[in-house]
GROMACS .gro file of C-alpha atoms in nm:
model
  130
    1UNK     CA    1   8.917  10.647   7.523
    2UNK     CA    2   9.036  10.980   7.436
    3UNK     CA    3   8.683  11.092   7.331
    4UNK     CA    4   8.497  10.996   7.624
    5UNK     CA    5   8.820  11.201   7.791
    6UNK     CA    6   8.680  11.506   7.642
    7UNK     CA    7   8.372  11.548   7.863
    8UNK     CA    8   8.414  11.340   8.199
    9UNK     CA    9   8.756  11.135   8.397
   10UNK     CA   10   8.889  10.800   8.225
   11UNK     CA   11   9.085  10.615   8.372
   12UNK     CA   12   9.199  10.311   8.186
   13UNK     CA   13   9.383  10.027   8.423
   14UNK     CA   14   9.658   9.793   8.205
   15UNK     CA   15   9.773   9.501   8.306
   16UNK     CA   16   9.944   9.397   8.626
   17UNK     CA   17  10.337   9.429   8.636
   18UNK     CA   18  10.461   9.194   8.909
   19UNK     CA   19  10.820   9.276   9.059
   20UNK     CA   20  11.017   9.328   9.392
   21UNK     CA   21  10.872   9.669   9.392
   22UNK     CA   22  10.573   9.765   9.679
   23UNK     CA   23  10.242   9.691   9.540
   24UNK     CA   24  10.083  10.010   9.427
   25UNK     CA   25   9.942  10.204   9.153
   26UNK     CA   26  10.110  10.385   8.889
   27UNK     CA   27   9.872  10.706   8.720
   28UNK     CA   28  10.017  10.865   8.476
   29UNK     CA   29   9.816  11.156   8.281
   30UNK     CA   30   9.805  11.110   7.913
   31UNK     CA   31   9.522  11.391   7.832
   32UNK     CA   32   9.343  11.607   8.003
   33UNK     CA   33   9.073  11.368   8.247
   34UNK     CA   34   9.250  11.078   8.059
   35UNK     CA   35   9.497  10.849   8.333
   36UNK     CA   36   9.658  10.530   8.247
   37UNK     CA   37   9.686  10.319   8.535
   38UNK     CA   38   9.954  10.038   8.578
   39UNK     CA   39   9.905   9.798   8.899
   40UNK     CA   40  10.256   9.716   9.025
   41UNK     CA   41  10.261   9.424   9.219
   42UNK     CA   42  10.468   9.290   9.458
   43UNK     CA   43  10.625   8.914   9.444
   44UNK     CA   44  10.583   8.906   9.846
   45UNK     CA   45  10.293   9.002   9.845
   46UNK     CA   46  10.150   8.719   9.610
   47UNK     CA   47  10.306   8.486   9.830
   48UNK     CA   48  10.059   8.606  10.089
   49UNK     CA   49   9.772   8.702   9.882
   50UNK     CA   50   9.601   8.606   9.555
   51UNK     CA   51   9.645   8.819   9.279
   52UNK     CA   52   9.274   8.904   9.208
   53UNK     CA   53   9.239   8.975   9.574
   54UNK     CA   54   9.560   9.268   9.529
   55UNK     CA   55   9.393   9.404   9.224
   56UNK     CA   56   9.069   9.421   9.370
   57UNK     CA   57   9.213   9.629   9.648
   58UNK     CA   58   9.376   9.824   9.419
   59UNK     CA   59   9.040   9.876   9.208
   60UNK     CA   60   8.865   9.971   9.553
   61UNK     CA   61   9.136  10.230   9.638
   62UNK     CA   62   9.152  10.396   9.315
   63UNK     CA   63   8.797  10.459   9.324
   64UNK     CA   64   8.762  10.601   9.652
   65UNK     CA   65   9.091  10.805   9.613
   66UNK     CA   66   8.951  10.957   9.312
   67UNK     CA   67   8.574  11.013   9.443
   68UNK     CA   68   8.428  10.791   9.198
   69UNK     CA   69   8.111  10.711   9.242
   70UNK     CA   70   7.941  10.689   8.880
   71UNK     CA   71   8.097  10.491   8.654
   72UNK     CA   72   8.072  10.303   8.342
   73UNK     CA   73   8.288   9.934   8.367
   74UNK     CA   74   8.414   9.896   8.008
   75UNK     CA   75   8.579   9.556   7.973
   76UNK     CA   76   8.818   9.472   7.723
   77UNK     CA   77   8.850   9.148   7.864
   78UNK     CA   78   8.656   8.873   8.095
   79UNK     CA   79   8.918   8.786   8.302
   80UNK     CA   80   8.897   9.152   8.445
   81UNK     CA   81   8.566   8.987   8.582
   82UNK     CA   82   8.805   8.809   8.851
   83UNK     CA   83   8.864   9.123   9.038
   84UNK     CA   84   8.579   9.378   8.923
   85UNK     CA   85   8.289   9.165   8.931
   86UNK     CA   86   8.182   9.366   9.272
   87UNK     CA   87   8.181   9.693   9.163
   88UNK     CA   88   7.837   9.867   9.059
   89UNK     CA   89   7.867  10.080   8.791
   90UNK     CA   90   7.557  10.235   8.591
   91UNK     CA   91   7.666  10.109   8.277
   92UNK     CA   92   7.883   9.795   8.194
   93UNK     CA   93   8.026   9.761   7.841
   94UNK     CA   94   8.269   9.421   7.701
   95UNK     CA   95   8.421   9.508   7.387
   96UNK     CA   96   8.511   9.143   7.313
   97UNK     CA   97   8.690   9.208   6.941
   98UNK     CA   98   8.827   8.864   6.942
   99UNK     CA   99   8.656   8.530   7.095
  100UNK     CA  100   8.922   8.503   7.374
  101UNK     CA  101   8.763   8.165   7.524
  102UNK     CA  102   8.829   7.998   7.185
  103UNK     CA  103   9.210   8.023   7.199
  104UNK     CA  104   9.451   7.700   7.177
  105UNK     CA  105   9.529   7.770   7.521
  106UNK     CA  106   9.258   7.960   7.687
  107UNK     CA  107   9.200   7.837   8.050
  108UNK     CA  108   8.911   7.739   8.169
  109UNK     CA  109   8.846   8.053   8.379
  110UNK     CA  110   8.826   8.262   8.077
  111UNK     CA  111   8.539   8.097   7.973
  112UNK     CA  112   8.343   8.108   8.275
  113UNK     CA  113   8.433   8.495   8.324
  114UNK     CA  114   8.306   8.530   7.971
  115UNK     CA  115   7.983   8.396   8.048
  116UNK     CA  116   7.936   8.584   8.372
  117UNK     CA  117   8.029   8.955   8.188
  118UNK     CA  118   7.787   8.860   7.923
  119UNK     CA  119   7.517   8.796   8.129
  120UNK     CA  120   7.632   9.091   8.332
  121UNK     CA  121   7.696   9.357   8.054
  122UNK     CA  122   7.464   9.608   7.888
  123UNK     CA  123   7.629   9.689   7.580
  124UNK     CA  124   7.848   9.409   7.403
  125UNK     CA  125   8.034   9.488   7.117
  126UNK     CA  126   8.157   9.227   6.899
  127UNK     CA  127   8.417   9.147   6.567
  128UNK     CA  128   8.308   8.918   6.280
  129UNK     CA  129   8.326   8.875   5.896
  130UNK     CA  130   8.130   9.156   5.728
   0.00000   0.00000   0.00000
């Protein structure tokens, strides 16, 4: 990520932390135009709310806080589908290194997820023997 850093904004979101904290986002700077973004979310408020619903809202408001309007979606994985199918970017890249869906214990909603950000991705790239 730290290339694409050098010539436009990146902001890379990790996974949710859930806690008695308020739901929000953390941003921290790591490079120049490079932000790591941590969703913090609350335990109340998943009593109220699903969790793809929070991140989704949080997706939303980091994109309008930060005026972003062109964007490339680069997935690292499908489930990420749950809450940022909706969003329009010009470009939408899965970087699926590992076949997540064939896991011991993969749920079911992995695979469909999968199949949706395949059919909805323009650049895939994949891991395998060489």
């Amino acid at each position: 990520m730290s290339r694409f850093a050098r010539g436009q904004r990146v902001f890379f979101v990790e996974e949710p932390i859930f806690s008695d904290e308020t739901t929000r986002l953390e941003i921290s700077q790591r490079e120049d135009n490079l932000s790591v973004v941590v969703p913090h979310i609350s335990n109340t408020d998943r009593e109220t709310q699903t969790v793809e619903g929070i991140q989704r809202d949080l997706l939303n408001r980091l994109l309008d806080d930060n005026q972003i309007k062109q964007f490339v979606l680069w997935f690292y994985t499908p489930m990420a589908m749950s809450f940022a199918s909706h969003l329009l970017p010009e470009v939408t890249v899965y970087d699926c290194m590992d076949e997540l869906s064939a896991f011991k214990f993969a749920s079911p909603e992995l695979f469909e997820n999968e199949q949706k950000l395949f059919k909805k991705a323009d650049l895939v790239f994949t891991g395998g023997q060489s």
